[in-house]
Amino acid sequence: MKCQTVLAGTECTFWGKQGCIFPEGSCQTIAENCEGCDRVVTGSIGQVCSAYPAPVKKWIGGICNFASHVKVDFSIAELKVNPLKASKKAAGAKKKK
Ligand code: SF4
Protein backbone atom coordinates (compact mmCIF):
# COMPACT_ATOMS: atom_id res chain seq x y z
CA MET A 1 0.00 0.00 0.00
CA LYS A 2 1.02 3.61 -0.33
CA CYS A 3 2.67 5.45 2.55
CA GLN A 4 0.62 8.33 3.89
CA THR A 5 3.12 9.91 6.27
CA VAL A 6 6.88 10.08 5.65
CA LEU A 7 6.89 9.43 1.90
CA ALA A 8 3.26 10.06 1.08
CA GLY A 9 2.14 8.39 -2.13
CA THR A 10 5.14 6.04 -2.31
CA GLU A 11 4.45 2.32 -2.47
CA CYS A 12 5.63 0.72 0.78
CA THR A 13 5.48 -2.83 2.08
CA PHE A 14 5.23 -1.59 5.68
CA TRP A 15 2.07 0.41 5.17
CA GLY A 16 -1.02 -1.56 6.07
CA LYS A 17 -4.64 -0.90 6.94
CA GLN A 18 -3.61 0.21 10.45
CA GLY A 19 -0.90 2.51 9.13
CA CYS A 20 2.83 1.97 9.28
CA ILE A 21 3.67 -1.39 10.83
CA PHE A 22 7.42 -0.73 11.06
CA PRO A 23 8.70 -0.54 14.69
CA GLU A 24 7.91 2.88 16.21
CA GLY A 25 5.36 3.42 13.43
CA SER A 26 7.67 5.21 11.06
CA CYS A 27 10.85 4.83 9.07
CA GLN A 28 13.93 6.59 10.41
CA THR A 29 16.27 9.24 9.08
CA ILE A 30 19.50 8.32 7.33
CA ALA A 31 22.79 7.48 9.01
CA GLU A 32 25.92 9.61 8.62
CA ASN A 33 27.36 6.94 6.31
CA CYS A 34 24.40 7.32 3.95
CA GLU A 35 25.52 10.80 2.83
CA GLY A 36 25.98 10.66 -0.95
CA CYS A 37 23.87 7.58 -1.57
CA ASP A 38 21.45 7.74 -4.52
CA ARG A 39 18.71 6.15 -2.40
CA VAL A 40 18.45 9.11 -0.04
CA VAL A 41 15.14 10.91 -0.50
CA THR A 42 13.50 13.72 1.39
CA GLY A 43 10.46 12.78 3.43
CA SER A 44 8.32 14.58 5.95
CA ILE A 45 10.76 13.76 8.79
CA GLY A 46 13.89 14.72 6.83
CA GLN A 47 16.21 12.61 4.71
CA VAL A 48 15.23 8.96 4.62
CA CYS A 49 16.25 5.90 2.62
CA SER A 50 14.02 4.78 -0.23
CA ALA A 51 15.25 1.19 0.13
CA TYR A 52 15.26 0.49 3.87
CA PRO A 53 13.33 2.08 6.75
CA ALA A 54 16.09 1.92 9.37
CA PRO A 55 19.32 3.09 7.65
CA VAL A 56 21.42 3.03 10.84
CA LYS A 57 20.90 -0.73 11.10
CA LYS A 58 22.23 -1.26 7.58
CA TRP A 59 25.63 -0.02 8.71
CA ILE A 60 25.96 -1.99 11.94
CA GLY A 61 27.59 -5.06 10.40
CA GLY A 62 29.70 -3.21 7.83
CA ILE A 63 28.88 -1.48 4.56
CA CYS A 64 25.20 -1.21 3.64
CA ASN A 65 24.50 -3.70 0.87
CA PHE A 66 22.13 -1.27 -0.86
CA ALA A 67 24.57 1.65 -0.87
CA SER A 68 25.21 3.20 -4.27
CA HIS A 69 28.09 5.42 -3.22
CA VAL A 70 30.47 2.91 -1.66
CA LYS A 71 32.49 0.46 -3.67
CA VAL A 72 33.75 -2.70 -2.06
CA ASP A 73 37.20 -3.87 -3.08
CA PHE A 74 37.39 -7.61 -3.10
CA SER A 75 40.93 -8.85 -2.97
CA ILE A 76 41.58 -12.47 -3.60
CA ALA A 77 43.08 -13.95 -0.50
CA GLU A 78 46.23 -15.89 -0.95
CA LEU A 79 45.24 -19.39 -1.88
CA LYS A 80 46.58 -22.16 0.22
CA VAL A 81 47.87 -24.90 -2.02
CA ASN A 82 48.46 -28.38 -0.73
CA PRO A 83 52.03 -29.09 -1.95
CA LEU A 84 51.35 -32.83 -2.31
CA LYS A 85 48.27 -32.28 -4.50
CA ALA A 86 50.08 -29.59 -6.49
CA SER A 87 52.95 -31.99 -7.09
CA LYS A 88 50.59 -34.76 -8.29
CA LYS A 89 48.76 -32.31 -10.51
CA ALA A 90 52.01 -31.14 -12.04
CA ALA A 91 53.17 -34.73 -12.56
CA GLY A 92 49.84 -35.58 -14.23
CA ALA A 93 50.18 -32.63 -16.54
CA LYS A 94 53.67 -33.75 -17.61
CA LYS A 95 52.48 -37.30 -18.43
CA LYS A 96 49.79 -36.05 -20.80
CA LYS A 97 52.39 -34.38 -23.02
S1 SF4 B 1 20.75 2.30 0.62
FE1 SF4 B 1 22.00 2.08 2.49
S2 SF4 B 1 23.52 3.74 2.30
FE2 SF4 B 1 21.85 4.23 0.88
S3 SF4 B 1 20.49 5.55 2.04
FE3 SF4 B 1 19.72 3.45 2.27
S4 SF4 B 1 20.65 2.70 4.16
FE4 SF4 B 1 21.79 4.51 3.53
mmCIF file of N, CA, C and O and ligand atoms in Angstrom:
data_model
loop_
_atom_site.group_PDB
_atom_site.id
_atom_site.type_symbol
_atom_site.label_atom_id
_atom_site.label_comp_id
_atom_site.label_asym_id
_atom_site.label_seq_id
_atom_site.Cartn_x
_atom_site.Cartn_y
_atom_site.Cartn_z
ATOM 1 N N MET A 1 0.838 -1.196 0.000
ATOM 2 C CA MET A 1 0.000 0.000 0.000
ATOM 3 C C MET A 1 0.878 1.253 0.000
ATOM 4 O O MET A 1 2.064 1.170 0.258
ATOM 5 N N LYS A 2 0.255 2.374 -0.254
ATOM 6 C CA LYS A 2 1.024 3.614 -0.332
ATOM 7 C C LYS A 2 1.157 4.289 1.036
ATOM 8 O O LYS A 2 0.189 4.405 1.783
ATOM 9 N N CYS A 3 2.385 4.730 1.309
ATOM 10 C CA CYS A 3 2.666 5.451 2.553
ATOM 11 C C CYS A 3 1.827 6.739 2.586
ATOM 12 O O CYS A 3 1.591 7.375 1.556
ATOM 13 N N GLN A 4 1.396 7.090 3.764
ATOM 14 C CA GLN A 4 0.620 8.335 3.888
ATOM 15 C C GLN A 4 1.246 9.318 4.865
ATOM 16 O O GLN A 4 0.640 10.318 5.229
ATOM 17 N N THR A 5 2.472 9.004 5.307
ATOM 18 C CA THR A 5 3.116 9.910 6.270
ATOM 19 C C THR A 5 4.473 10.418 5.763
ATOM 20 O O THR A 5 4.555 11.480 5.179
ATOM 21 N N VAL A 6 5.521 9.625 5.966
ATOM 22 C CA VAL A 6 6.880 10.080 5.651
ATOM 23 C C VAL A 6 7.103 10.298 4.152
ATOM 24 O O VAL A 6 7.613 11.329 3.740
ATOM 25 N N LEU A 7 6.743 9.321 3.356
ATOM 26 C CA LEU A 7 6.886 9.435 1.896
ATOM 27 C C LEU A 7 5.506 9.250 1.273
ATOM 28 O O LEU A 7 5.240 8.260 0.595
ATOM 29 N N ALA A 8 4.654 10.163 1.533
ATOM 30 C CA ALA A 8 3.261 10.063 1.078
ATOM 31 C C ALA A 8 3.167 9.776 -0.418
ATOM 32 O O ALA A 8 3.819 10.414 -1.226
ATOM 33 N N GLY A 9 2.378 8.748 -0.727
ATOM 34 C CA GLY A 9 2.144 8.390 -2.130
ATOM 35 C C GLY A 9 3.120 7.365 -2.661
ATOM 36 O O GLY A 9 2.954 6.860 -3.762
ATOM 37 N N THR A 10 4.145 7.027 -1.874
ATOM 38 C CA THR A 10 5.135 6.038 -2.308
ATOM 39 C C THR A 10 4.696 4.647 -1.869
ATOM 40 O O THR A 10 4.260 4.460 -0.734
ATOM 41 N N GLU A 11 4.807 3.701 -2.790
ATOM 42 C CA GLU A 11 4.445 2.322 -2.475
ATOM 43 C C GLU A 11 5.380 1.798 -1.388
ATOM 44 O O GLU A 11 6.599 1.954 -1.464
ATOM 45 N N CYS A 12 4.820 1.212 -0.333
ATOM 46 C CA CYS A 12 5.633 0.725 0.783
ATOM 47 C C CYS A 12 5.051 -0.564 1.335
ATOM 48 O O CYS A 12 3.844 -0.665 1.550
ATOM 49 N N THR A 13 5.934 -1.539 1.566
ATOM 50 C CA THR A 13 5.481 -2.834 2.077
ATOM 51 C C THR A 13 5.106 -2.754 3.558
ATOM 52 O O THR A 13 4.446 -3.645 4.076
ATOM 53 N N PHE A 14 5.528 -1.709 4.244
ATOM 54 C CA PHE A 14 5.230 -1.586 5.681
ATOM 55 C C PHE A 14 3.929 -0.845 5.956
ATOM 56 O O PHE A 14 3.511 -0.743 7.104
ATOM 57 N N TRP A 15 3.321 -0.320 4.931
ATOM 58 C CA TRP A 15 2.072 0.407 5.169
ATOM 59 C C TRP A 15 0.906 -0.561 5.028
ATOM 60 O O TRP A 15 0.725 -1.201 4.008
ATOM 61 N N GLY A 16 0.130 -0.670 6.079
ATOM 62 C CA GLY A 16 -1.025 -1.560 6.073
ATOM 63 C C GLY A 16 -2.287 -0.795 6.406
ATOM 64 O O GLY A 16 -2.294 0.437 6.466
ATOM 65 N N LYS A 17 -3.353 -1.537 6.641
ATOM 66 C CA LYS A 17 -4.637 -0.900 6.941
ATOM 67 C C LYS A 17 -4.591 -0.097 8.242
ATOM 68 O O LYS A 17 -5.318 0.883 8.401
ATOM 69 N N GLN A 18 -3.718 -0.524 9.181
ATOM 70 C CA GLN A 18 -3.608 0.207 10.454
ATOM 71 C C GLN A 18 -2.527 1.287 10.402
ATOM 72 O O GLN A 18 -2.165 1.864 11.413
ATOM 73 N N GLY A 19 -1.969 1.526 9.254
ATOM 74 C CA GLY A 19 -0.900 2.513 9.128
ATOM 75 C C GLY A 19 0.440 1.832 8.999
ATOM 76 O O GLY A 19 0.525 0.685 8.571
ATOM 77 N N CYS A 20 1.479 2.520 9.394
ATOM 78 C CA CYS A 20 2.829 1.971 9.278
ATOM 79 C C CYS A 20 3.051 0.898 10.338
ATOM 80 O O CYS A 20 2.835 1.140 11.528
ATOM 81 N N ILE A 21 3.466 -0.276 9.889
ATOM 82 C CA ILE A 21 3.673 -1.385 10.826
ATOM 83 C C ILE A 21 5.154 -1.555 11.183
ATOM 84 O O ILE A 21 5.517 -2.478 11.902
ATOM 85 N N PHE A 22 6.003 -0.651 10.700
ATOM 86 C CA PHE A 22 7.424 -0.726 11.058
ATOM 87 C C PHE A 22 7.559 -0.329 12.536
ATOM 88 O O PHE A 22 6.802 0.507 13.023
ATOM 89 N N PRO A 23 8.519 -0.915 13.279
ATOM 90 C CA PRO A 23 8.696 -0.541 14.687
ATOM 91 C C PRO A 23 8.734 0.982 14.875
ATOM 92 O O PRO A 23 9.376 1.683 14.095
ATOM 93 N N GLU A 24 8.061 1.449 15.880
ATOM 94 C CA GLU A 24 7.910 2.878 16.209
ATOM 95 C C GLU A 24 6.992 3.595 15.233
ATOM 96 O O GLU A 24 6.850 4.807 15.260
ATOM 97 N N GLY A 25 6.373 2.850 14.318
ATOM 98 C CA GLY A 25 5.360 3.423 13.435
ATOM 99 C C GLY A 25 5.858 4.371 12.372
ATOM 100 O O GLY A 25 5.072 5.131 11.796
ATOM 101 N N SER A 26 7.125 4.309 12.080
ATOM 102 C CA SER A 26 7.670 5.206 11.060
ATOM 103 C C SER A 26 9.055 4.727 10.636
ATOM 104 O O SER A 26 9.743 4.054 11.404
ATOM 105 N N CYS A 27 9.460 5.094 9.434
ATOM 106 C CA CYS A 27 10.850 4.828 9.066
ATOM 107 C C CYS A 27 11.714 5.893 9.735
ATOM 108 O O CYS A 27 11.194 6.853 10.295
ATOM 109 N N GLN A 28 13.016 5.690 9.697
ATOM 110 C CA GLN A 28 13.926 6.588 10.405
ATOM 111 C C GLN A 28 14.829 7.351 9.443
ATOM 112 O O GLN A 28 15.000 6.950 8.298
ATOM 113 N N THR A 29 15.402 8.416 9.928
ATOM 114 C CA THR A 29 16.266 9.245 9.079
ATOM 115 C C THR A 29 17.580 8.513 8.784
ATOM 116 O O THR A 29 17.935 7.561 9.475
ATOM 117 N N ILE A 30 18.277 8.998 7.792
ATOM 118 C CA ILE A 30 19.500 8.319 7.333
ATOM 119 C C ILE A 30 20.630 8.388 8.359
ATOM 120 O O ILE A 30 20.634 9.233 9.239
ATOM 121 N N ALA A 31 21.592 7.495 8.173
ATOM 122 C CA ALA A 31 22.786 7.479 9.009
ATOM 123 C C ALA A 31 23.823 8.405 8.376
ATOM 124 O O ALA A 31 23.697 8.776 7.210
ATOM 125 N N GLU A 32 24.844 8.750 9.131
ATOM 126 C CA GLU A 32 25.916 9.606 8.619
ATOM 127 C C GLU A 32 26.579 8.980 7.390
ATOM 128 O O GLU A 32 26.911 9.656 6.431
ATOM 129 N N ASN A 33 26.721 7.659 7.425
ATOM 130 C CA ASN A 33 27.362 6.936 6.313
ATOM 131 C C ASN A 33 26.538 6.969 5.032
ATOM 132 O O ASN A 33 27.045 6.650 3.961
ATOM 133 N N CYS A 34 25.281 7.301 5.126
ATOM 134 C CA CYS A 34 24.397 7.320 3.952
ATOM 135 C C CYS A 34 24.628 8.548 3.064
ATOM 136 O O CYS A 34 24.175 8.555 1.916
ATOM 137 N N GLU A 35 25.307 9.562 3.589
ATOM 138 C CA GLU A 35 25.522 10.799 2.826
ATOM 139 C C GLU A 35 26.129 10.473 1.466
ATOM 140 O O GLU A 35 27.156 9.810 1.394
ATOM 141 N N GLY A 36 25.475 10.900 0.406
ATOM 142 C CA GLY A 36 25.983 10.663 -0.945
ATOM 143 C C GLY A 36 25.332 9.497 -1.661
ATOM 144 O O GLY A 36 25.558 9.292 -2.849
ATOM 145 N N CYS A 37 24.535 8.737 -0.967
ATOM 146 C CA CYS A 37 23.872 7.581 -1.572
ATOM 147 C C CYS A 37 22.701 8.043 -2.456
ATOM 148 O O CYS A 37 21.970 8.959 -2.099
ATOM 149 N N ASP A 38 22.531 7.390 -3.587
ATOM 150 C CA ASP A 38 21.448 7.742 -4.519
ATOM 151 C C ASP A 38 20.065 7.411 -3.960
ATOM 152 O O ASP A 38 19.060 7.877 -4.483
ATOM 153 N N ARG A 39 20.016 6.577 -2.945
ATOM 154 C CA ARG A 39 18.715 6.153 -2.404
ATOM 155 C C ARG A 39 18.169 7.110 -1.340
ATOM 156 O O ARG A 39 17.089 6.897 -0.816
ATOM 157 N N VAL A 40 18.923 8.131 -1.018
ATOM 158 C CA VAL A 40 18.453 9.113 -0.038
ATOM 159 C C VAL A 40 17.369 9.979 -0.675
ATOM 160 O O VAL A 40 17.562 10.513 -1.759
ATOM 161 N N VAL A 41 16.233 10.057 -0.031
ATOM 162 C CA VAL A 41 15.136 10.911 -0.502
ATOM 163 C C VAL A 41 14.658 11.769 0.667
ATOM 164 O O VAL A 41 14.914 11.455 1.830
ATOM 165 N N THR A 42 13.980 12.833 0.340
ATOM 166 C CA THR A 42 13.496 13.720 1.392
ATOM 167 C C THR A 42 12.042 13.398 1.711
ATOM 168 O O THR A 42 11.184 13.411 0.839
ATOM 169 N N GLY A 43 11.813 13.073 2.966
ATOM 170 C CA GLY A 43 10.462 12.777 3.428
ATOM 171 C C GLY A 43 10.008 13.826 4.423
ATOM 172 O O GLY A 43 10.707 14.821 4.646
ATOM 173 N N SER A 44 8.871 13.597 5.026
ATOM 174 C CA SER A 44 8.319 14.584 5.947
ATOM 175 C C SER A 44 9.117 14.704 7.245
ATOM 176 O O SER A 44 9.011 15.694 7.956
ATOM 177 N N ILE A 45 9.953 13.699 7.561
ATOM 178 C CA ILE A 45 10.757 13.755 8.791
ATOM 179 C C ILE A 45 12.204 14.134 8.496
ATOM 180 O O ILE A 45 13.054 14.155 9.378
ATOM 181 N N GLY A 46 12.520 14.385 7.236
ATOM 182 C CA GLY A 46 13.890 14.719 6.834
ATOM 183 C C GLY A 46 14.361 13.745 5.777
ATOM 184 O O GLY A 46 13.546 13.190 5.043
ATOM 185 N N GLN A 47 15.664 13.522 5.722
ATOM 186 C CA GLN A 47 16.210 12.615 4.715
ATOM 187 C C GLN A 47 16.052 11.171 5.182
ATOM 188 O O GLN A 47 16.461 10.816 6.286
ATOM 189 N N VAL A 48 15.451 10.363 4.319
ATOM 190 C CA VAL A 48 15.226 8.956 4.615
ATOM 191 C C VAL A 48 15.734 8.120 3.447
ATOM 192 O O VAL A 48 16.053 8.642 2.389
ATOM 193 N N CYS A 49 15.795 6.823 3.663
ATOM 194 C CA CYS A 49 16.254 5.895 2.624
ATOM 195 C C CYS A 49 15.044 5.351 1.879
ATOM 196 O O CYS A 49 14.057 4.957 2.507
ATOM 197 N N SER A 50 15.137 5.304 0.560
ATOM 198 C CA SER A 50 14.021 4.785 -0.230
ATOM 199 C C SER A 50 14.039 3.256 -0.290
ATOM 200 O O SER A 50 13.102 2.636 -0.770
ATOM 201 N N ALA A 51 15.121 2.640 0.208
ATOM 202 C CA ALA A 51 15.251 1.191 0.127
ATOM 203 C C ALA A 51 15.059 0.474 1.464
ATOM 204 O O ALA A 51 14.692 -0.691 1.493
ATOM 205 N N TYR A 52 15.324 1.166 2.572
ATOM 206 C CA TYR A 52 15.256 0.489 3.868
ATOM 207 C C TYR A 52 14.815 1.491 4.937
ATOM 208 O O TYR A 52 15.346 2.598 4.991
ATOM 209 N N PRO A 53 13.878 1.120 5.789
ATOM 210 C CA PRO A 53 13.325 2.079 6.750
ATOM 211 C C PRO A 53 14.217 2.439 7.939
ATOM 212 O O PRO A 53 13.985 3.454 8.572
ATOM 213 N N ALA A 54 15.227 1.619 8.229
ATOM 214 C CA ALA A 54 16.093 1.916 9.372
ATOM 215 C C ALA A 54 17.553 1.945 8.906
ATOM 216 O O ALA A 54 18.310 1.006 9.141
ATOM 217 N N PRO A 55 17.975 3.013 8.231
ATOM 218 C CA PRO A 55 19.322 3.085 7.648
ATOM 219 C C PRO A 55 20.464 2.815 8.629
ATOM 220 O O PRO A 55 21.457 2.207 8.252
ATOM 221 N N VAL A 56 20.341 3.244 9.865
ATOM 222 C CA VAL A 56 21.424 3.034 10.841
ATOM 223 C C VAL A 56 21.734 1.542 10.971
ATOM 224 O O VAL A 56 22.889 1.136 11.041
ATOM 225 N N LYS A 57 20.703 0.720 10.951
ATOM 226 C CA LYS A 57 20.899 -0.731 11.105
ATOM 227 C C LYS A 57 21.656 -1.336 9.929
ATOM 228 O O LYS A 57 22.326 -2.352 10.069
ATOM 229 N N LYS A 58 21.542 -0.721 8.759
ATOM 230 C CA LYS A 58 22.226 -1.261 7.579
ATOM 231 C C LYS A 58 23.743 -1.105 7.665
ATOM 232 O O LYS A 58 24.479 -1.714 6.911
ATOM 233 N N TRP A 59 24.193 -0.258 8.589
ATOM 234 C CA TRP A 59 25.631 -0.019 8.715
ATOM 235 C C TRP A 59 26.232 -0.697 9.935
ATOM 236 O O TRP A 59 27.437 -0.604 10.166
ATOM 237 N N ILE A 60 25.449 -1.375 10.713
ATOM 238 C CA ILE A 60 25.956 -1.993 11.943
ATOM 239 C C ILE A 60 26.978 -3.091 11.638
ATOM 240 O O ILE A 60 28.030 -3.144 12.240
ATOM 241 N N GLY A 61 26.684 -3.934 10.691
ATOM 242 C CA GLY A 61 27.587 -5.055 10.404
ATOM 243 C C GLY A 61 28.599 -4.772 9.304
ATOM 244 O O GLY A 61 29.225 -5.683 8.785
ATOM 245 N N GLY A 62 28.765 -3.536 8.908
ATOM 246 C CA GLY A 62 29.696 -3.208 7.828
ATOM 247 C C GLY A 62 29.026 -2.276 6.843
ATOM 248 O O GLY A 62 28.156 -1.501 7.217
ATOM 249 N N ILE A 63 29.410 -2.381 5.595
ATOM 250 C CA ILE A 63 28.880 -1.483 4.563
ATOM 251 C C ILE A 63 27.465 -1.919 4.174
ATOM 252 O O ILE A 63 27.193 -3.102 4.001
ATOM 253 N N CYS A 64 26.584 -0.941 4.042
ATOM 254 C CA CYS A 64 25.204 -1.208 3.636
ATOM 255 C C CYS A 64 25.211 -1.873 2.259
ATOM 256 O O CYS A 64 25.836 -1.381 1.328
ATOM 257 N N ASN A 65 24.497 -2.980 2.142
ATOM 258 C CA ASN A 65 24.501 -3.702 0.865
ATOM 259 C C ASN A 65 23.655 -3.028 -0.215
ATOM 260 O O ASN A 65 23.702 -3.409 -1.366
ATOM 261 N N PHE A 66 22.903 -2.015 0.142
ATOM 262 C CA PHE A 66 22.126 -1.272 -0.858
ATOM 263 C C PHE A 66 22.838 0.015 -1.282
ATOM 264 O O PHE A 66 22.391 0.696 -2.193
ATOM 265 N N ALA A 67 23.902 0.355 -0.628
ATOM 266 C CA ALA A 67 24.568 1.646 -0.867
ATOM 267 C C ALA A 67 25.038 1.787 -2.312
ATOM 268 O O ALA A 67 25.585 0.852 -2.889
ATOM 269 N N SER A 68 24.801 2.956 -2.881
ATOM 270 C CA SER A 68 25.209 3.202 -4.271
ATOM 271 C C SER A 68 26.504 3.990 -4.333
ATOM 272 O O SER A 68 27.096 4.120 -5.390
ATOM 273 N N HIS A 69 26.945 4.523 -3.222
ATOM 274 C CA HIS A 69 28.087 5.422 -3.224
ATOM 275 C C HIS A 69 29.355 4.813 -2.645
ATOM 276 O O HIS A 69 30.382 5.472 -2.552
ATOM 277 N N VAL A 70 29.299 3.558 -2.250
ATOM 278 C CA VAL A 70 30.471 2.913 -1.659
ATOM 279 C C VAL A 70 30.804 1.675 -2.476
ATOM 280 O O VAL A 70 29.946 0.843 -2.744
ATOM 281 N N LYS A 71 32.042 1.624 -2.905
ATOM 282 C CA LYS A 71 32.487 0.458 -3.672
ATOM 283 C C LYS A 71 33.280 -0.452 -2.744
ATOM 284 O O LYS A 71 34.075 -0.005 -1.939
ATOM 285 N N VAL A 72 33.039 -1.735 -2.885
ATOM 286 C CA VAL A 72 33.753 -2.703 -2.059
ATOM 287 C C VAL A 72 34.856 -3.322 -2.901
ATOM 288 O O VAL A 72 34.614 -3.792 -4.010
ATOM 289 N N ASP A 73 36.072 -3.246 -2.380
ATOM 290 C CA ASP A 73 37.202 -3.870 -3.080
ATOM 291 C C ASP A 73 37.371 -5.291 -2.577
ATOM 292 O O ASP A 73 37.673 -5.509 -1.416
ATOM 293 N N PHE A 74 37.166 -6.218 -3.465
ATOM 294 C CA PHE A 74 37.388 -7.615 -3.101
ATOM 295 C C PHE A 74 38.801 -7.987 -3.539
ATOM 296 O O PHE A 74 39.147 -7.876 -4.698
ATOM 297 N N SER A 75 39.603 -8.379 -2.592
ATOM 298 C CA SER A 75 40.928 -8.846 -2.970
ATOM 299 C C SER A 75 40.958 -10.351 -2.757
ATOM 300 O O SER A 75 40.439 -10.870 -1.779
ATOM 301 N N ILE A 76 41.537 -11.007 -3.702
ATOM 302 C CA ILE A 76 41.583 -12.468 -3.605
ATOM 303 C C ILE A 76 42.625 -12.845 -2.563
ATOM 304 O O ILE A 76 43.793 -12.485 -2.677
ATOM 305 N N ALA A 77 42.161 -13.533 -1.565
ATOM 306 C CA ALA A 77 43.075 -13.950 -0.498
ATOM 307 C C ALA A 77 44.053 -14.965 -1.068
ATOM 308 O O ALA A 77 43.753 -15.679 -2.021
ATOM 309 N N GLU A 78 45.214 -14.960 -0.483
ATOM 310 C CA GLU A 78 46.233 -15.892 -0.947
ATOM 311 C C GLU A 78 45.718 -17.322 -0.814
ATOM 312 O O GLU A 78 45.262 -17.729 0.251
ATOM 313 N N LEU A 79 45.752 -18.024 -1.908
ATOM 314 C CA LEU A 79 45.237 -19.385 -1.883
ATOM 315 C C LEU A 79 46.239 -20.317 -1.220
ATOM 316 O O LEU A 79 47.435 -20.217 -1.451
ATOM 317 N N LYS A 80 45.709 -21.191 -0.413
ATOM 318 C CA LYS A 80 46.583 -22.164 0.222
ATOM 319 C C LYS A 80 46.597 -23.409 -0.664
ATOM 320 O O LYS A 80 45.563 -23.996 -0.939
ATOM 321 N N VAL A 81 47.749 -23.752 -1.133
ATOM 322 C CA VAL A 81 47.874 -24.905 -2.023
ATOM 323 C C VAL A 81 48.527 -26.043 -1.248
ATOM 324 O O VAL A 81 49.549 -25.870 -0.595
ATOM 325 N N ASN A 82 47.884 -27.191 -1.349
ATOM 326 C CA ASN A 82 48.460 -28.376 -0.731
ATOM 327 C C ASN A 82 49.627 -28.812 -1.613
ATOM 328 O O ASN A 82 49.434 -29.168 -2.776
ATOM 329 N N PRO A 83 50.866 -28.773 -1.108
ATOM 330 C CA PRO A 83 52.030 -29.095 -1.948
ATOM 331 C C PRO A 83 51.984 -30.498 -2.539
ATOM 332 O O PRO A 83 52.436 -30.719 -3.661
ATOM 333 N N LEU A 84 51.416 -31.451 -1.807
ATOM 334 C CA LEU A 84 51.346 -32.827 -2.306
ATOM 335 C C LEU A 84 50.409 -32.912 -3.515
ATOM 336 O O LEU A 84 50.746 -33.492 -4.554
ATOM 337 N N LYS A 85 49.239 -32.281 -3.392
ATOM 338 C CA LYS A 85 48.272 -32.276 -4.501
ATOM 339 C C LYS A 85 48.828 -31.502 -5.692
ATOM 340 O O LYS A 85 48.649 -31.899 -6.834
ATOM 341 N N ALA A 86 49.506 -30.391 -5.412
ATOM 342 C CA ALA A 86 50.076 -29.585 -6.487
ATOM 343 C C ALA A 86 51.130 -30.389 -7.239
ATOM 344 O O ALA A 86 51.214 -30.333 -8.465
ATOM 345 N N SER A 87 51.911 -31.162 -6.490
ATOM 346 C CA SER A 87 52.949 -31.988 -7.090
ATOM 347 C C SER A 87 52.335 -33.060 -7.987
ATOM 348 O O SER A 87 52.776 -33.293 -9.118
ATOM 349 N N LYS A 88 51.267 -33.724 -7.494
ATOM 350 C CA LYS A 88 50.593 -34.763 -8.286
ATOM 351 C C LYS A 88 49.977 -34.169 -9.546
ATOM 352 O O LYS A 88 50.018 -34.757 -10.616
ATOM 353 N N LYS A 89 49.398 -32.977 -9.376
ATOM 354 C CA LYS A 89 48.758 -32.307 -10.509
ATOM 355 C C LYS A 89 49.808 -31.982 -11.572
ATOM 356 O O LYS A 89 49.594 -32.186 -12.761
ATOM 357 N N ALA A 90 50.936 -31.490 -11.116
ATOM 358 C CA ALA A 90 52.015 -31.140 -12.043
ATOM 359 C C ALA A 90 52.549 -32.389 -12.733
ATOM 360 O O ALA A 90 52.822 -32.382 -13.938
ATOM 361 N N ALA A 91 52.676 -33.471 -11.988
ATOM 362 C CA ALA A 91 53.174 -34.726 -12.562
ATOM 363 C C ALA A 91 52.184 -35.259 -13.591
ATOM 364 O O ALA A 91 52.578 -35.751 -14.651
ATOM 365 N N GLY A 92 50.895 -35.146 -13.299
ATOM 366 C CA GLY A 92 49.844 -35.580 -14.227
ATOM 367 C C GLY A 92 49.877 -34.779 -15.499
ATOM 368 O O GLY A 92 49.695 -35.310 -16.599
ATOM 369 N N ALA A 93 50.140 -33.516 -15.381
ATOM 370 C CA ALA A 93 50.180 -32.630 -16.541
ATOM 371 C C ALA A 93 51.368 -32.977 -17.441
ATOM 372 O O ALA A 93 51.266 -32.929 -18.662
ATOM 373 N N LYS A 94 52.470 -33.396 -16.819
ATOM 374 C CA LYS A 94 53.666 -33.753 -17.613
ATOM 375 C C LYS A 94 53.442 -35.049 -18.389
ATOM 376 O O LYS A 94 53.890 -35.191 -19.507
ATOM 377 N N LYS A 95 52.713 -36.003 -17.771
ATOM 378 C CA LYS A 95 52.483 -37.295 -18.427
ATOM 379 C C LYS A 95 51.644 -37.142 -19.687
ATOM 380 O O LYS A 95 51.821 -37.861 -20.643
ATOM 381 N N LYS A 96 50.690 -36.227 -19.668
ATOM 382 C CA LYS A 96 49.792 -36.049 -20.804
ATOM 383 C C LYS A 96 50.520 -35.595 -22.059
ATOM 384 O O LYS A 96 50.060 -35.802 -23.152
ATOM 385 N N LYS A 97 51.671 -34.915 -21.853
ATOM 386 C CA LYS A 97 52.388 -34.379 -23.020
ATOM 387 C C LYS A 97 53.048 -35.452 -23.833
ATOM 388 O O LYS A 97 53.335 -36.495 -23.531
HETATM 389 S S1 SF4 B 1 20.751 2.298 0.623
HETATM 390 FE FE1 SF4 B 1 21.998 2.082 2.488
HETATM 391 S S2 SF4 B 1 23.521 3.736 2.300
HETATM 392 FE FE2 SF4 B 1 21.852 4.227 0.876
HETATM 393 S S3 SF4 B 1 20.487 5.551 2.037
HETATM 394 FE FE3 SF4 B 1 19.718 3.447 2.267
HETATM 395 S S4 SF4 B 1 20.651 2.697 4.157
HETATM 396 FE FE4 SF4 B 1 21.788 4.511 3.533
#
